[in-house]
């Protein structure tokens, strides 16, 4: 069986999109870096999108003051505060006050509409440092702007290569699932689908049920396929690898890595995570064994997979 499955993925050919770093992308990254080193300068003009402001806010419902805040720092256009505040602030100058209606975003009265009074205390704009060799020396380990741009370009290229590898992974798995026709337990699929729909409160949504059933079947088949590849490749999960994987996963739950690892161990979930990591290593083996080219025929290196 191992020989048989090996034959199905050795030398598998997949074609991914051609991705190229645009000059504009390099400039955008450079501007983002410059803005990190920017300074705020107070300006005497009406406020506009992108400006940083200092504001006072008061909210009232039926003429009764329910909340007030002073000297809030707010970037116009960031959408971080209240609906309607960007429109209210644009064109105001320092010292001016206006009112607008908005639904409150937090607190006990969240969702209720209030009359909001905003006073603009100051308008500041971000001044970016000049993009030159001096800036490159300040912001990076490079001596020249040219070297800094080259470094930005190579990092962007690596990101694009990673996107190509992710696309290749999906294409490889889809091809193998198509070839392998792996049977799955209808009962296990049905149980998983019911649990999913119950969690969403959508048991009666037949269209959604069909989508979830198809996705669940595919997930089960993919797991069985990758388990077979892991077996054929003799994939082993070392203790250190598992600890690193669990520490990495703990971030998704916003937990301390040590606490997360203890919780996984005490709830008997270690085998599930070993299986998960083993399948990840199986996918890496599939990518390494495949011939990946882009739509122009250029070879795509599996090294971006790391």
PDB file of N, CA and C in Angstrom, residues 255 258-269:
ATOM      1  N   UNK A 255      -2.957  32.141  24.994  1.00  0.00           N
ATOM      2  CA  UNK A 255      -2.592  31.534  26.277  1.00  0.00           C
ATOM      3  C   UNK A 255      -1.078  31.483  26.460  1.00  0.00           C
ATOM      4  N   UNK A 258       3.246  27.457  28.399  1.00  0.00           N
ATOM      5  CA  UNK A 258       3.347  26.394  29.410  1.00  0.00           C
ATOM      6  C   UNK A 258       1.976  25.968  29.921  1.00  0.00           C
ATOM      7  N   UNK A 259       1.099  26.969  30.141  1.00  0.00           N
ATOM      8  CA  UNK A 259      -0.265  26.663  30.597  1.00  0.00           C
ATOM      9  C   UNK A 259      -1.003  25.837  29.545  1.00  0.00           C
ATOM     10  N   UNK A 260      -0.847  26.252  28.281  1.00  0.00           N
ATOM     11  CA  UNK A 260      -1.531  25.573  27.173  1.00  0.00           C
ATOM     12  C   UNK A 260      -1.072  24.112  27.083  1.00  0.00           C
ATOM     13  N   UNK A 261       0.259  23.908  27.173  1.00  0.00           N
ATOM     14  CA  UNK A 261       0.816  22.542  27.071  1.00  0.00           C
ATOM     15  C   UNK A 261       0.283  21.672  28.218  1.00  0.00           C
ATOM     16  N   UNK A 262       0.235  22.260  29.431  1.00  0.00           N
ATOM     17  CA  UNK A 262      -0.303  21.513  30.595  1.00  0.00           C
ATOM     18  C   UNK A 262      -1.757  21.116  30.348  1.00  0.00           C
ATOM     19  N   UNK A 263      -2.540  22.072  29.831  1.00  0.00           N
ATOM     20  CA  UNK A 263      -3.973  21.832  29.601  1.00  0.00           C
ATOM     21  C   UNK A 263      -4.172  20.727  28.551  1.00  0.00           C
ATOM     22  N   UNK A 264      -3.362  20.784  27.467  1.00  0.00           N
ATOM     23  CA  UNK A 264      -3.454  19.767  26.402  1.00  0.00           C
ATOM     24  C   UNK A 264      -3.132  18.390  26.977  1.00  0.00           C
ATOM     25  N   UNK A 265      -2.088  18.326  27.806  1.00  0.00           N
ATOM     26  CA  UNK A 265      -1.673  17.039  28.394  1.00  0.00           C
ATOM     27  C   UNK A 265      -2.738  16.501  29.344  1.00  0.00           C
ATOM     28  N   UNK A 266      -3.285  17.400  30.213  1.00  0.00           N
ATOM     29  CA  UNK A 266      -4.241  16.928  31.226  1.00  0.00           C
ATOM     30  C   UNK A 266      -5.583  16.534  30.615  1.00  0.00           C
ATOM     31  N   UNK A 267      -5.911  17.104  29.435  1.00  0.00           N
ATOM     32  CA  UNK A 267      -7.210  16.754  28.828  1.00  0.00           C
ATOM     33  C   UNK A 267      -7.076  15.629  27.785  1.00  0.00           C
ATOM     34  N   UNK A 268      -5.893  15.014  27.741  1.00  0.00           N
ATOM     35  CA  UNK A 268      -5.695  13.858  26.855  1.00  0.00           C
ATOM     36  C   UNK A 268      -5.702  14.191  25.378  1.00  0.00           C
ATOM     37  N   UNK A 269      -5.334  15.448  25.048  1.00  0.00           N
ATOM     38  CA  UNK A 269      -5.368  15.867  23.635  1.00  0.00           C
ATOM     39  C   UNK A 269      -4.029  15.705  22.900  1.00  0.00           C
TER      40      UNK A 269
END
